[in-house]
Structure formats: structure tokens, C-alpha cells
């Protein structure tokens, strides 16, 4: 059966972490005022120039840093007009396909709801478990962590174990800092993730410590 989707594909910005700078397929084609005239991105933060070209926030910031004061298309000196909030609201209501449509997900919904669909409902949005390397739906990642036992039978040299432990300590510190500036759902997930890191660190401490003792014993017996 042929593909009957006839919308348009655009990179999006500002509509959620799971789709940030990702290509999203819109069910209907967008008009020129809904896409950045300079880079082609669909942005939640865009401004209309006095020459009536729509430009995203990222392009405007780059232009400011470069000292550019004229539109890159018609070279006219520009002033900024209001209307960004209305544009964001209109874009958020646009109907899109799931970014995993080609992998079997039949979801269609508003752009503003797509990020939530990926994190809470999509069975085709897979991510790799850091413990067992199994690819699981992102929405099930927290529950998977609760029962995941990791890869059985992993043996490490003492030096390798200590290096991994250092990496885990650094990751734990970064996660703890992230807890202070994220939403409650993300804090819960990060908290559980941190707990799993601590469990893994404990296992590695025992395994690498025992392996290090064996290496010392073998060295002394040579």
C-alpha cells in the first residue's frame, strides 16, 4: 500500500525535549508565515520582521551576534513586529504525525501534544537501557529500571572497574544538579535513575575490588 501522507516535513524547535530540532511531518502544508524564512525551521519563538519575513529566535540571535541589521533575503533594514505568541498558539494546534510513523505508530495529534505522546504513550519510541542494553519504549523506561538486573556475569579488571566508578560518580553529581531545575515527572525519573547508578556502583565496587585483590595475588605469586 502506498504512503497517503501528503503534508510537509519540517524541523521544529521549542515544542518539547523529545522533538527538539527533530523533523516532524505536518498533516497539512504550512504557509510562509509559519516557517522561518532564513533557516526553514518551525519555531515556537519567531518574530515577524518589518519586511514581513518570519524569522526564528535562533536566527535572530545569530544575526545580533554577527551585527546583522538587514534581512538576509531582501537586504532591507528590519524592525521587529509583535505577533509571536499568536503564531506559537496557532502552530501548537497544527496536526502532525508521530515521528515514529514509519516504524508503525499511527498517532496523529497536535504539535503541542506530540512531546507528551512520545514520553508517555508511544510504543515505537525506543531507547536503550544503560544497564542491560535492551531497547524499550521510553514510556516504560522507569518501570523497566525497577526490575532490570543488568547484564549477568560481567567481569571487570580492577582498573576498568575503578574507571567506571569514577564515571558513575560524575554522572550522579550531574543528575543531582539537574533535579533542582526540572519538572516533577523528570525529577522522579532522574531520582530513580540515580538510585540505579548507586546500585550499579555498589556492585562494581565489590566486583572490581575482588578482581583487584586477585590481580595483586597473581602478581605476588609470579
N, C-alpha and C. Protein backbone atom coordinates (compact mmCIF):
# COMPACT_ATOMS: atom_id res chain seq x y z
N UNK A 1 0.85 -1.20 0.00
CA UNK A 1 0.00 0.00 0.00
C UNK A 1 0.88 1.24 0.00
N UNK A 2 0.58 2.22 -0.84
CA UNK A 2 1.38 3.42 -0.95
C UNK A 2 1.17 4.34 0.23
N UNK A 3 2.13 5.24 0.44
CA UNK A 3 2.03 6.22 1.51
C UNK A 3 1.07 7.32 1.09
N UNK A 4 0.01 7.53 1.86
CA UNK A 4 -1.01 8.51 1.52
C UNK A 4 -0.83 9.83 2.27
N UNK A 5 0.29 9.98 2.98
CA UNK A 5 0.52 11.22 3.70
C UNK A 5 1.04 12.28 2.73
N UNK A 6 0.40 13.42 2.70
CA UNK A 6 0.75 14.46 1.73
C UNK A 6 0.97 15.81 2.40
N UNK A 7 1.49 15.82 3.61
CA UNK A 7 1.75 17.08 4.30
C UNK A 7 3.11 17.62 3.96
N UNK A 8 3.78 18.13 4.97
CA UNK A 8 5.14 18.64 4.77
C UNK A 8 5.98 18.27 5.98
N UNK A 9 7.25 18.14 5.76
CA UNK A 9 8.18 17.79 6.83
C UNK A 9 9.05 19.00 7.16
N UNK A 10 9.09 19.34 8.43
CA UNK A 10 9.89 20.49 8.87
C UNK A 10 10.57 20.18 10.20
N UNK A 11 11.72 20.77 10.39
CA UNK A 11 12.40 20.68 11.67
C UNK A 11 11.72 21.64 12.64
N UNK A 12 11.54 21.20 13.89
CA UNK A 12 10.82 22.03 14.86
C UNK A 12 11.73 22.40 16.03
N UNK A 13 11.37 23.49 16.68
CA UNK A 13 12.17 23.99 17.80
C UNK A 13 11.25 24.63 18.83
N UNK A 14 11.42 24.24 20.10
CA UNK A 14 10.68 24.88 21.18
C UNK A 14 9.37 24.22 21.54
N UNK A 15 9.12 23.00 21.06
CA UNK A 15 7.86 22.33 21.35
C UNK A 15 8.05 21.07 22.19
N UNK A 16 9.19 20.93 22.85
CA UNK A 16 9.41 19.78 23.73
C UNK A 16 10.76 19.12 23.51
N UNK A 17 11.32 18.57 24.57
CA UNK A 17 12.66 17.99 24.50
C UNK A 17 12.76 16.80 23.56
N UNK A 18 11.68 16.01 23.47
CA UNK A 18 11.74 14.78 22.67
C UNK A 18 11.66 15.05 21.17
N UNK A 19 11.27 16.25 20.80
CA UNK A 19 11.21 16.58 19.37
C UNK A 19 12.07 17.79 19.03
N UNK A 20 12.86 18.25 19.97
CA UNK A 20 13.69 19.43 19.74
C UNK A 20 14.67 19.20 18.59
N UNK A 21 14.59 20.07 17.59
CA UNK A 21 15.43 20.00 16.39
C UNK A 21 15.24 18.69 15.63
N UNK A 22 14.08 18.07 15.78
CA UNK A 22 13.76 16.86 15.02
C UNK A 22 12.83 17.22 13.86
N UNK A 23 12.84 16.41 12.82
CA UNK A 23 11.95 16.61 11.68
C UNK A 23 10.59 16.00 11.99
N UNK A 24 9.55 16.81 11.87
CA UNK A 24 8.18 16.40 12.16
C UNK A 24 7.35 16.54 10.89
N UNK A 25 6.47 15.58 10.68
CA UNK A 25 5.60 15.65 9.50
C UNK A 25 4.25 16.25 9.87
N UNK A 26 3.92 17.36 9.24
CA UNK A 26 2.63 18.01 9.43
C UNK A 26 1.61 17.42 8.46
N UNK A 27 0.38 17.29 8.92
CA UNK A 27 -0.66 16.69 8.07
C UNK A 27 -0.99 17.59 6.89
N UNK A 28 -0.90 18.91 7.09
CA UNK A 28 -1.16 19.85 6.01
C UNK A 28 0.07 20.74 5.81
N UNK A 29 0.19 21.28 4.62
CA UNK A 29 1.32 22.16 4.33
C UNK A 29 1.21 23.46 5.11
N UNK A 30 2.33 23.99 5.53
CA UNK A 30 2.38 25.24 6.27
C UNK A 30 2.59 26.40 5.30
N UNK A 31 2.13 27.58 5.72
CA UNK A 31 2.36 28.74 4.88
C UNK A 31 3.67 29.42 5.26
N UNK A 32 4.07 30.39 4.48
CA UNK A 32 5.38 31.02 4.65
C UNK A 32 5.52 31.73 5.99
N UNK A 33 4.40 32.19 6.58
CA UNK A 33 4.46 32.90 7.85
C UNK A 33 4.61 31.96 9.04
N UNK A 34 4.58 30.66 8.80
CA UNK A 34 4.69 29.68 9.89
C UNK A 34 6.05 29.00 9.92
N UNK A 35 6.93 29.39 9.01
CA UNK A 35 8.26 28.79 8.91
C UNK A 35 9.29 29.90 8.84
N UNK A 36 10.42 29.69 9.52
CA UNK A 36 11.47 30.70 9.48
C UNK A 36 11.93 30.92 8.04
N UNK A 37 11.91 32.17 7.60
CA UNK A 37 12.29 32.49 6.22
C UNK A 37 13.79 32.30 5.98
N UNK A 38 14.56 32.31 7.07
CA UNK A 38 16.01 32.22 6.93
C UNK A 38 16.53 30.78 6.97
N UNK A 39 15.97 29.95 7.85
CA UNK A 39 16.52 28.59 8.00
C UNK A 39 15.51 27.48 7.75
N UNK A 40 14.22 27.81 7.68
CA UNK A 40 13.21 26.80 7.39
C UNK A 40 12.68 26.04 8.58
N UNK A 41 13.09 26.40 9.81
CA UNK A 41 12.62 25.70 10.99
C UNK A 41 11.24 26.22 11.41
N UNK A 42 10.45 25.35 12.02
CA UNK A 42 9.17 25.75 12.62
C UNK A 42 9.45 25.98 14.10
N UNK A 43 9.43 27.22 14.52
CA UNK A 43 9.86 27.57 15.87
C UNK A 43 8.72 28.10 16.71
N UNK A 44 8.76 27.77 18.00
CA UNK A 44 7.77 28.30 18.94
C UNK A 44 8.06 29.76 19.26
N UNK A 45 9.26 30.21 18.92
CA UNK A 45 9.64 31.60 19.19
C UNK A 45 10.15 32.23 17.90
N UNK A 46 9.26 32.89 17.20
CA UNK A 46 9.61 33.57 15.96
C UNK A 46 9.11 35.01 15.99
N UNK A 47 9.72 35.84 15.20
CA UNK A 47 9.32 37.24 15.10
C UNK A 47 9.12 37.60 13.63
N UNK A 48 8.17 38.49 13.41
CA UNK A 48 7.92 38.99 12.07
C UNK A 48 8.73 40.27 11.87
N UNK A 49 9.53 40.31 10.82
CA UNK A 49 10.32 41.49 10.53
C UNK A 49 9.46 42.54 9.83
N UNK A 50 9.94 43.76 9.80
CA UNK A 50 9.19 44.84 9.16
C UNK A 50 9.02 44.59 7.67
N UNK A 51 9.89 43.74 7.09
CA UNK A 51 9.76 43.38 5.67
C UNK A 51 8.81 42.21 5.47
N UNK A 52 8.19 41.76 6.58
CA UNK A 52 7.19 40.70 6.58
C UNK A 52 7.77 39.30 6.41
N UNK A 53 9.06 39.14 6.61
CA UNK A 53 9.65 37.81 6.67
C UNK A 53 9.62 37.33 8.12
N UNK A 54 9.29 36.06 8.33
CA UNK A 54 9.25 35.47 9.65
C UNK A 54 10.60 34.83 9.96
N UNK A 55 11.14 35.14 11.13
CA UNK A 55 12.47 34.65 11.49
C UNK A 55 12.44 34.07 12.90
N UNK A 56 13.06 32.91 13.07
CA UNK A 56 13.07 32.25 14.38
C UNK A 56 14.04 32.93 15.33
N UNK A 57 13.86 32.67 16.62
CA UNK A 57 14.68 33.30 17.65
C UNK A 57 16.16 32.97 17.50
N UNK A 58 16.46 31.73 17.12
CA UNK A 58 17.85 31.33 16.99
C UNK A 58 18.56 32.12 15.88
N UNK A 59 17.85 32.33 14.76
CA UNK A 59 18.44 33.10 13.66
C UNK A 59 18.63 34.56 14.07
N UNK A 60 17.66 35.09 14.80
CA UNK A 60 17.77 36.48 15.25
C UNK A 60 18.95 36.66 16.19
N UNK A 61 19.16 35.67 17.08
CA UNK A 61 20.29 35.75 18.00
C UNK A 61 21.61 35.68 17.24
N UNK A 62 21.67 34.81 16.23
CA UNK A 62 22.89 34.72 15.42
C UNK A 62 23.14 36.02 14.68
N UNK A 63 22.06 36.64 14.18
CA UNK A 63 22.20 37.91 13.46
C UNK A 63 22.70 39.01 14.39
N UNK A 64 22.17 39.02 15.60
CA UNK A 64 22.59 40.02 16.58
C UNK A 64 24.06 39.87 16.93
N UNK A 65 24.50 38.63 17.13
CA UNK A 65 25.90 38.38 17.46
C UNK A 65 26.82 38.81 16.31
N UNK A 66 26.31 38.63 15.07
CA UNK A 66 27.12 38.97 13.90
C UNK A 66 26.99 40.44 13.51
N UNK A 67 26.13 41.17 14.25
CA UNK A 67 25.96 42.58 13.94
C UNK A 67 25.12 42.84 12.69
N UNK A 68 24.31 41.85 12.30
CA UNK A 68 23.48 41.97 11.11
C UNK A 68 22.19 42.71 11.46
N UNK A 69 21.85 43.73 10.69
CA UNK A 69 20.64 44.52 10.95
C UNK A 69 19.71 44.54 9.74
N UNK A 70 20.06 43.79 8.70
CA UNK A 70 19.23 43.73 7.49
C UNK A 70 18.78 42.30 7.24
N UNK A 71 17.60 42.16 6.66
CA UNK A 71 17.08 40.83 6.35
C UNK A 71 18.00 40.13 5.37
N UNK A 72 18.29 38.87 5.63
CA UNK A 72 19.21 38.12 4.77
C UNK A 72 18.62 37.83 3.39
N UNK A 73 17.29 38.01 3.26
CA UNK A 73 16.64 37.70 1.98
C UNK A 73 16.55 38.92 1.08
N UNK A 74 15.94 40.00 1.57
CA UNK A 74 15.76 41.19 0.72
C UNK A 74 16.71 42.33 1.07
N UNK A 75 17.58 42.10 2.08
CA UNK A 75 18.61 43.06 2.48
C UNK A 75 18.04 44.37 3.04
N UNK A 76 16.75 44.37 3.38
CA UNK A 76 16.16 45.57 3.97
C UNK A 76 16.47 45.63 5.47
N UNK A 77 16.73 46.83 5.95
CA UNK A 77 16.95 47.02 7.39
C UNK A 77 15.64 46.70 8.10
N UNK A 78 15.72 45.91 9.17
CA UNK A 78 14.47 45.44 9.77
C UNK A 78 14.23 45.95 11.18
N UNK A 79 12.97 46.04 11.50
CA UNK A 79 12.48 46.21 12.86
C UNK A 79 11.62 44.99 13.17
N UNK A 80 11.42 44.70 14.45
CA UNK A 80 10.62 43.54 14.84
C UNK A 80 9.19 43.94 15.13
N UNK A 81 8.26 43.08 14.70
CA UNK A 81 6.85 43.30 14.96
C UNK A 81 6.37 42.30 16.00
N UNK A 82 5.24 42.60 16.64
CA UNK A 82 4.64 41.66 17.59
C UNK A 82 3.91 40.56 16.83
N UNK A 83 3.44 39.58 17.56
CA UNK A 83 2.67 38.51 16.95
C UNK A 83 3.22 37.12 17.22
N UNK A 84 4.36 37.03 17.94
CA UNK A 84 4.97 35.74 18.20
C UNK A 84 4.09 34.80 19.01
N UNK A 85 3.39 35.34 20.02
CA UNK A 85 2.55 34.49 20.88
C UNK A 85 1.40 33.88 20.09
N UNK A 86 0.77 34.68 19.23
CA UNK A 86 -0.32 34.17 18.41
C UNK A 86 0.17 33.09 17.46
N UNK A 87 1.37 33.28 16.92
CA UNK A 87 1.92 32.30 16.00
C UNK A 87 2.19 30.98 16.71
N UNK A 88 2.77 31.05 17.93
CA UNK A 88 3.06 29.85 18.69
C UNK A 88 1.78 29.08 18.98
N UNK A 89 0.72 29.79 19.34
CA UNK A 89 -0.56 29.15 19.65
C UNK A 89 -1.11 28.45 18.40
N UNK A 90 -1.03 29.12 17.26
CA UNK A 90 -1.55 28.54 16.02
C UNK A 90 -0.74 27.32 15.60
N UNK A 91 0.58 27.40 15.72
CA UNK A 91 1.43 26.28 15.36
C UNK A 91 1.20 25.09 16.28
N UNK A 92 1.00 25.37 17.56
CA UNK A 92 0.78 24.30 18.53
C UNK A 92 -0.45 23.47 18.22
N UNK A 93 -1.41 24.05 17.54
CA UNK A 93 -2.64 23.33 17.20
C UNK A 93 -2.55 22.56 15.88
N UNK A 94 -1.48 22.74 15.15
CA UNK A 94 -1.32 22.04 13.88
C UNK A 94 -1.23 20.53 14.10
N UNK A 95 -1.91 19.79 13.24
CA UNK A 95 -1.94 18.33 13.37
C UNK A 95 -0.70 17.72 12.72
N UNK A 96 -0.06 16.83 13.46
CA UNK A 96 1.17 16.18 12.98
C UNK A 96 1.07 14.67 13.16
N UNK A 97 1.92 13.97 12.43
CA UNK A 97 2.08 12.53 12.60
C UNK A 97 3.18 12.28 13.63
N UNK A 98 3.13 11.13 14.26
CA UNK A 98 4.20 10.76 15.18
C UNK A 98 5.52 10.66 14.42
N UNK A 99 6.61 11.02 15.07
CA UNK A 99 7.92 10.91 14.44
C UNK A 99 8.32 9.46 14.20
N UNK A 100 7.55 8.53 14.77
CA UNK A 100 7.80 7.10 14.55
C UNK A 100 6.74 6.48 13.64
N UNK A 101 6.11 7.31 12.80
CA UNK A 101 5.08 6.81 11.89
C UNK A 101 5.64 5.74 10.96
N UNK A 102 6.87 5.91 10.51
CA UNK A 102 7.47 4.92 9.61
C UNK A 102 7.81 3.62 10.33
N UNK A 103 7.76 3.63 11.66
CA UNK A 103 8.01 2.42 12.45
C UNK A 103 6.72 1.79 12.96
N UNK A 104 5.59 2.30 12.48
CA UNK A 104 4.33 1.66 12.81
C UNK A 104 3.39 2.44 13.70
N UNK A 105 3.81 3.58 14.25
CA UNK A 105 2.92 4.33 15.14
C UNK A 105 1.91 5.12 14.30
N UNK A 106 0.63 4.92 14.60
CA UNK A 106 -0.44 5.55 13.83
C UNK A 106 -0.94 6.84 14.46
N UNK A 107 -0.26 7.33 15.50
CA UNK A 107 -0.74 8.52 16.21
C UNK A 107 -0.73 9.75 15.32
N UNK A 108 -1.80 10.53 15.41
CA UNK A 108 -1.83 11.89 14.88
C UNK A 108 -2.44 12.77 15.96
N UNK A 109 -1.92 13.97 16.10
CA UNK A 109 -2.41 14.88 17.13
C UNK A 109 -1.75 16.23 16.96
N UNK A 110 -2.03 17.13 17.88
CA UNK A 110 -1.47 18.48 17.77
C UNK A 110 0.02 18.47 18.04
N UNK A 111 0.71 19.44 17.45
CA UNK A 111 2.15 19.55 17.66
C UNK A 111 2.48 19.74 19.13
N UNK A 112 1.65 20.51 19.86
CA UNK A 112 1.93 20.77 21.27
C UNK A 112 1.78 19.52 22.12
N UNK A 113 1.09 18.49 21.62
CA UNK A 113 0.90 17.25 22.38
C UNK A 113 1.86 16.14 21.96
N UNK A 114 2.63 16.36 20.91
CA UNK A 114 3.48 15.30 20.38
C UNK A 114 4.56 14.88 21.37
N UNK A 115 5.16 15.85 22.05
CA UNK A 115 6.22 15.53 23.01
C UNK A 115 5.69 14.63 24.12
N UNK A 116 4.49 14.92 24.61
CA UNK A 116 3.87 14.10 25.65
C UNK A 116 3.56 12.70 25.14
N UNK A 117 3.11 12.61 23.90
CA UNK A 117 2.83 11.29 23.31
C UNK A 117 4.09 10.44 23.29
N UNK A 118 5.22 11.02 22.89
CA UNK A 118 6.46 10.26 22.81
C UNK A 118 6.93 9.79 24.18
N UNK A 119 6.79 10.63 25.19
CA UNK A 119 7.30 10.29 26.52
C UNK A 119 6.35 9.41 27.32
N UNK A 120 5.05 9.44 26.98
CA UNK A 120 4.08 8.73 27.82
C UNK A 120 3.22 7.70 27.09
N UNK A 121 3.19 7.73 25.76
CA UNK A 121 2.25 6.85 25.08
C UNK A 121 2.77 6.05 23.91
N UNK A 122 3.86 6.47 23.29
CA UNK A 122 4.31 5.84 22.05
C UNK A 122 5.07 4.54 22.34
N UNK A 123 4.62 3.45 21.73
CA UNK A 123 5.29 2.16 21.91
C UNK A 123 6.42 1.96 20.90
N UNK A 124 6.52 2.87 19.93
CA UNK A 124 7.57 2.76 18.91
C UNK A 124 8.75 3.67 19.18
N UNK A 125 8.65 4.49 20.23
CA UNK A 125 9.73 5.41 20.59
C UNK A 125 10.64 4.69 21.58
N UNK A 126 11.69 4.08 21.05
CA UNK A 126 12.53 3.21 21.86
C UNK A 126 13.81 3.90 22.31
N UNK A 127 14.27 3.48 23.48
CA UNK A 127 15.56 3.95 24.00
C UNK A 127 16.29 2.77 24.62
N UNK A 128 17.59 2.85 24.69
CA UNK A 128 18.39 1.72 25.18
C UNK A 128 18.63 1.83 26.68
N UNK A 129 18.33 0.76 27.41
CA UNK A 129 18.59 0.71 28.84
C UNK A 129 20.11 0.68 29.06
N UNK A 130 20.59 1.56 29.94
CA UNK A 130 22.03 1.65 30.15
C UNK A 130 22.57 0.44 30.90
N UNK A 131 21.69 -0.33 31.56
CA UNK A 131 22.15 -1.48 32.34
C UNK A 131 22.24 -2.76 31.51
N UNK A 132 21.16 -3.05 30.75
CA UNK A 132 21.11 -4.32 30.03
C UNK A 132 21.19 -4.17 28.52
N UNK A 133 21.18 -2.91 28.04
CA UNK A 133 21.28 -2.60 26.61
C UNK A 133 20.03 -3.00 25.82
N UNK A 134 18.98 -3.40 26.52
CA UNK A 134 17.72 -3.71 25.82
C UNK A 134 17.04 -2.43 25.39
N UNK A 135 16.46 -2.45 24.19
CA UNK A 135 15.73 -1.29 23.69
C UNK A 135 14.27 -1.41 24.14
N UNK A 136 13.83 -0.45 24.92
CA UNK A 136 12.48 -0.46 25.48
C UNK A 136 11.79 0.85 25.16
N UNK A 137 10.44 0.85 25.11
CA UNK A 137 9.72 2.11 24.90
C UNK A 137 10.09 3.11 25.99
N UNK A 138 10.30 4.35 25.62
CA UNK A 138 10.68 5.37 26.59
C UNK A 138 9.64 5.46 27.70
N UNK A 139 8.37 5.31 27.37
CA UNK A 139 7.30 5.42 28.36
C UNK A 139 7.40 4.35 29.43
N UNK A 140 8.07 3.24 29.13
CA UNK A 140 8.21 2.14 30.08
C UNK A 140 9.57 2.10 30.75
N UNK A 141 10.40 3.11 30.51
CA UNK A 141 11.78 3.06 30.98
C UNK A 141 11.87 3.03 32.50
N UNK A 142 11.05 3.82 33.18
CA UNK A 142 11.11 3.86 34.64
C UNK A 142 10.73 2.51 35.23
N UNK A 143 9.64 1.91 34.75
CA UNK A 143 9.22 0.60 35.26
C UNK A 143 10.25 -0.47 34.90
N UNK A 144 10.89 -0.33 33.75
CA UNK A 144 11.93 -1.28 33.36
C UNK A 144 13.11 -1.21 34.33
N UNK A 145 13.50 0.02 34.73
CA UNK A 145 14.60 0.19 35.67
C UNK A 145 14.33 -0.53 36.99
N UNK A 146 13.06 -0.55 37.40
CA UNK A 146 12.73 -1.14 38.71
C UNK A 146 13.02 -2.64 38.76
N UNK A 147 12.95 -3.30 37.62
CA UNK A 147 13.14 -4.75 37.60
C UNK A 147 14.40 -5.18 36.86
N UNK A 148 15.06 -4.25 36.20
CA UNK A 148 16.24 -4.60 35.39
C UNK A 148 17.37 -5.07 36.30
N UNK A 149 17.94 -6.19 35.97
CA UNK A 149 19.06 -6.75 36.75
C UNK A 149 20.38 -6.57 36.02
N UNK A 150 20.35 -5.89 34.90
CA UNK A 150 21.58 -5.65 34.17
C UNK A 150 22.05 -6.89 33.43
N UNK A 151 23.26 -6.83 32.94
CA UNK A 151 23.84 -7.96 32.21
C UNK A 151 24.51 -8.89 33.20
N UNK A 152 24.06 -10.12 33.26
CA UNK A 152 24.60 -11.09 34.22
C UNK A 152 26.01 -11.53 33.80
N UNK A 153 26.83 -11.81 34.80
CA UNK A 153 28.13 -12.42 34.56
C UNK A 153 29.20 -11.48 34.02
N UNK A 154 29.06 -10.18 34.24
CA UNK A 154 30.07 -9.24 33.76
C UNK A 154 31.27 -9.23 34.71
N UNK A 155 32.45 -9.47 34.16
CA UNK A 155 33.67 -9.46 34.96
C UNK A 155 34.53 -8.30 34.50
N UNK A 156 35.09 -7.57 35.44
CA UNK A 156 35.90 -6.39 35.11
C UNK A 156 37.27 -6.50 35.76
N UNK A 157 38.27 -5.97 35.07
CA UNK A 157 39.56 -5.80 35.70
C UNK A 157 39.44 -4.69 36.73
N UNK A 158 40.28 -4.72 37.74
CA UNK A 158 40.19 -3.72 38.80
C UNK A 158 40.31 -2.30 38.28
N UNK A 159 41.26 -2.08 37.35
CA UNK A 159 41.45 -0.73 36.81
C UNK A 159 40.24 -0.28 36.01
N UNK A 160 39.64 -1.21 35.24
CA UNK A 160 38.45 -0.86 34.47
C UNK A 160 37.29 -0.52 35.40
N UNK A 161 37.13 -1.31 36.46
CA UNK A 161 36.05 -1.06 37.41
C UNK A 161 36.17 0.29 38.07
N UNK A 162 37.39 0.65 38.47
CA UNK A 162 37.58 1.94 39.13
C UNK A 162 37.30 3.10 38.17
N UNK A 163 37.65 2.93 36.89
CA UNK A 163 37.38 3.97 35.90
C UNK A 163 35.88 4.17 35.72
N UNK A 164 35.14 3.06 35.66
CA UNK A 164 33.69 3.14 35.52
C UNK A 164 33.06 3.77 36.75
N UNK A 165 33.59 3.45 37.93
CA UNK A 165 33.08 4.04 39.17
C UNK A 165 33.25 5.55 39.16
N UNK A 166 34.39 6.02 38.66
CA UNK A 166 34.60 7.47 38.58
C UNK A 166 33.59 8.11 37.65
N UNK A 167 33.31 7.46 36.52
CA UNK A 167 32.33 7.99 35.58
C UNK A 167 30.94 8.05 36.21
N UNK A 168 30.60 7.02 36.98
CA UNK A 168 29.29 6.97 37.64
C UNK A 168 29.17 8.07 38.68
N UNK A 169 30.24 8.31 39.45
CA UNK A 169 30.20 9.39 40.44
C UNK A 169 29.97 10.74 39.77
N UNK A 170 30.65 10.97 38.66
CA UNK A 170 30.47 12.24 37.95
C UNK A 170 29.06 12.36 37.39
N UNK A 171 28.52 11.26 36.85
CA UNK A 171 27.16 11.28 36.31
C UNK A 171 26.15 11.53 37.42
N UNK A 172 26.38 10.94 38.58
CA UNK A 172 25.46 11.13 39.71
C UNK A 172 25.41 12.60 40.14
N UNK A 173 26.59 13.24 40.17
CA UNK A 173 26.63 14.66 40.56
C UNK A 173 25.85 15.52 39.57
N UNK A 174 26.00 15.23 38.26
CA UNK A 174 25.28 15.99 37.25
C UNK A 174 23.78 15.78 37.36
N UNK A 175 23.37 14.54 37.66
CA UNK A 175 21.95 14.25 37.80
C UNK A 175 21.36 14.96 39.01
N UNK A 176 22.12 14.99 40.11
CA UNK A 176 21.65 15.68 41.30
C UNK A 176 21.46 17.18 41.04
N UNK A 177 22.35 17.76 40.25
CA UNK A 177 22.21 19.17 39.91
C UNK A 177 20.99 19.39 39.02
N UNK A 178 20.71 18.43 38.12
CA UNK A 178 19.55 18.55 37.22
C UNK A 178 18.23 18.49 37.97
N UNK A 179 18.23 17.83 39.12
CA UNK A 179 17.00 17.68 39.89
C UNK A 179 16.44 19.03 40.35
N UNK A 180 17.29 20.01 40.49
CA UNK A 180 16.84 21.30 41.02
C UNK A 180 16.17 22.18 39.98
N UNK A 181 16.20 21.78 38.70
CA UNK A 181 15.70 22.68 37.66
C UNK A 181 14.81 21.99 36.64
N UNK A 182 14.19 20.85 37.00
CA UNK A 182 13.34 20.14 36.05
C UNK A 182 11.97 19.89 36.65
N UNK A 183 11.04 19.42 35.81
CA UNK A 183 9.68 19.16 36.25
C UNK A 183 9.63 17.98 37.20
N UNK A 184 8.48 17.82 37.88
CA UNK A 184 8.36 16.74 38.87
C UNK A 184 8.49 15.37 38.23
N UNK A 185 7.89 15.17 37.02
CA UNK A 185 8.00 13.88 36.35
C UNK A 185 9.45 13.54 36.04
N UNK A 186 10.17 14.55 35.53
CA UNK A 186 11.57 14.32 35.21
C UNK A 186 12.39 14.09 36.47
N UNK A 187 12.07 14.83 37.55
CA UNK A 187 12.79 14.62 38.82
C UNK A 187 12.60 13.20 39.32
N UNK A 188 11.38 12.66 39.20
CA UNK A 188 11.13 11.29 39.64
C UNK A 188 11.96 10.31 38.83
N UNK A 189 11.96 10.52 37.51
CA UNK A 189 12.71 9.61 36.65
C UNK A 189 14.21 9.71 36.92
N UNK A 190 14.71 10.94 37.08
CA UNK A 190 16.13 11.13 37.36
C UNK A 190 16.49 10.56 38.72
N UNK A 191 15.58 10.70 39.69
CA UNK A 191 15.83 10.15 41.01
C UNK A 191 15.98 8.64 40.97
N UNK A 192 15.09 8.00 40.21
CA UNK A 192 15.18 6.54 40.08
C UNK A 192 16.44 6.14 39.33
N UNK A 193 16.77 6.91 38.31
CA UNK A 193 17.97 6.65 37.54
C UNK A 193 19.21 6.75 38.42
N UNK A 194 19.23 7.77 39.29
CA UNK A 194 20.34 7.96 40.21
C UNK A 194 20.46 6.77 41.16
N UNK A 195 19.31 6.27 41.64
CA UNK A 195 19.32 5.11 42.53
C UNK A 195 19.92 3.90 41.84
N UNK A 196 19.55 3.71 40.55
CA UNK A 196 20.10 2.60 39.80
C UNK A 196 21.61 2.74 39.63
N UNK A 197 22.07 3.98 39.43
CA UNK A 197 23.51 4.21 39.33
C UNK A 197 24.22 3.84 40.62
N UNK A 198 23.59 4.19 41.75
CA UNK A 198 24.19 3.86 43.04
C UNK A 198 24.26 2.34 43.24
N UNK A 199 23.18 1.64 42.84
CA UNK A 199 23.18 0.18 42.95
C UNK A 199 24.29 -0.42 42.10
N UNK A 200 24.41 0.10 40.87
CA UNK A 200 25.45 -0.40 39.97
C UNK A 200 26.83 -0.10 40.53
N UNK A 201 26.99 1.08 41.14
CA UNK A 201 28.28 1.44 41.72
C UNK A 201 28.64 0.47 42.84
N UNK A 202 27.62 0.10 43.65
CA UNK A 202 27.88 -0.85 44.72
C UNK A 202 28.33 -2.20 44.20
N UNK A 203 27.67 -2.66 43.12
CA UNK A 203 28.04 -3.94 42.53
C UNK A 203 29.46 -3.89 41.97
N UNK A 204 29.77 -2.78 41.28
CA UNK A 204 31.10 -2.65 40.68
C UNK A 204 32.18 -2.55 41.75
N UNK A 205 31.85 -1.91 42.89
CA UNK A 205 32.82 -1.79 43.97
C UNK A 205 33.24 -3.17 44.46
N UNK A 206 32.23 -4.05 44.62
CA UNK A 206 32.52 -5.41 45.09
C UNK A 206 33.30 -6.18 44.05
N UNK A 207 32.80 -6.12 42.78
CA UNK A 207 33.43 -6.90 41.73
C UNK A 207 34.84 -6.42 41.42
N UNK A 208 35.01 -5.10 41.25
CA UNK A 208 36.33 -4.58 40.89
C UNK A 208 37.30 -4.74 42.04
N UNK A 209 36.79 -4.60 43.29
CA UNK A 209 37.66 -4.77 44.44
C UNK A 209 38.17 -6.20 44.54
N UNK A 210 37.26 -7.16 44.34
CA UNK A 210 37.67 -8.56 44.39
C UNK A 210 38.63 -8.90 43.26
N UNK A 211 38.35 -8.35 42.07
CA UNK A 211 39.23 -8.60 40.94
C UNK A 211 40.60 -8.00 41.19
N UNK A 212 40.63 -6.80 41.80
CA UNK A 212 41.91 -6.16 42.09
C UNK A 212 42.73 -7.01 43.05
N UNK A 213 42.07 -7.60 44.08
CA UNK A 213 42.77 -8.47 45.03
C UNK A 213 43.35 -9.68 44.32
N UNK A 214 42.58 -10.25 43.38
CA UNK A 214 43.07 -11.41 42.64
C UNK A 214 44.29 -11.05 41.80
N UNK A 215 44.22 -9.84 41.16
CA UNK A 215 45.35 -9.41 40.35
C UNK A 215 46.60 -9.23 41.22
N UNK A 216 46.42 -8.67 42.42
CA UNK A 216 47.57 -8.49 43.33
C UNK A 216 48.13 -9.83 43.74
N UNK A 217 47.23 -10.79 44.03
CA UNK A 217 47.68 -12.12 44.46
C UNK A 217 48.45 -12.81 43.35
N UNK A 218 47.93 -12.72 42.12
CA UNK A 218 48.62 -13.35 41.00
C UNK A 218 49.99 -12.72 40.78
N UNK A 219 50.04 -11.38 40.93
CA UNK A 219 51.31 -10.68 40.74
C UNK A 219 52.33 -11.13 41.78
N UNK A 220 51.90 -11.30 43.04
CA UNK A 220 52.82 -11.70 44.11
C UNK A 220 53.29 -13.13 43.95
N UNK A 221 52.47 -13.96 43.30
CA UNK A 221 52.83 -15.37 43.14
C UNK A 221 53.69 -15.62 41.91
N UNK A 222 53.97 -14.57 41.14
CA UNK A 222 54.76 -14.78 39.93
C UNK A 222 56.22 -15.05 40.30
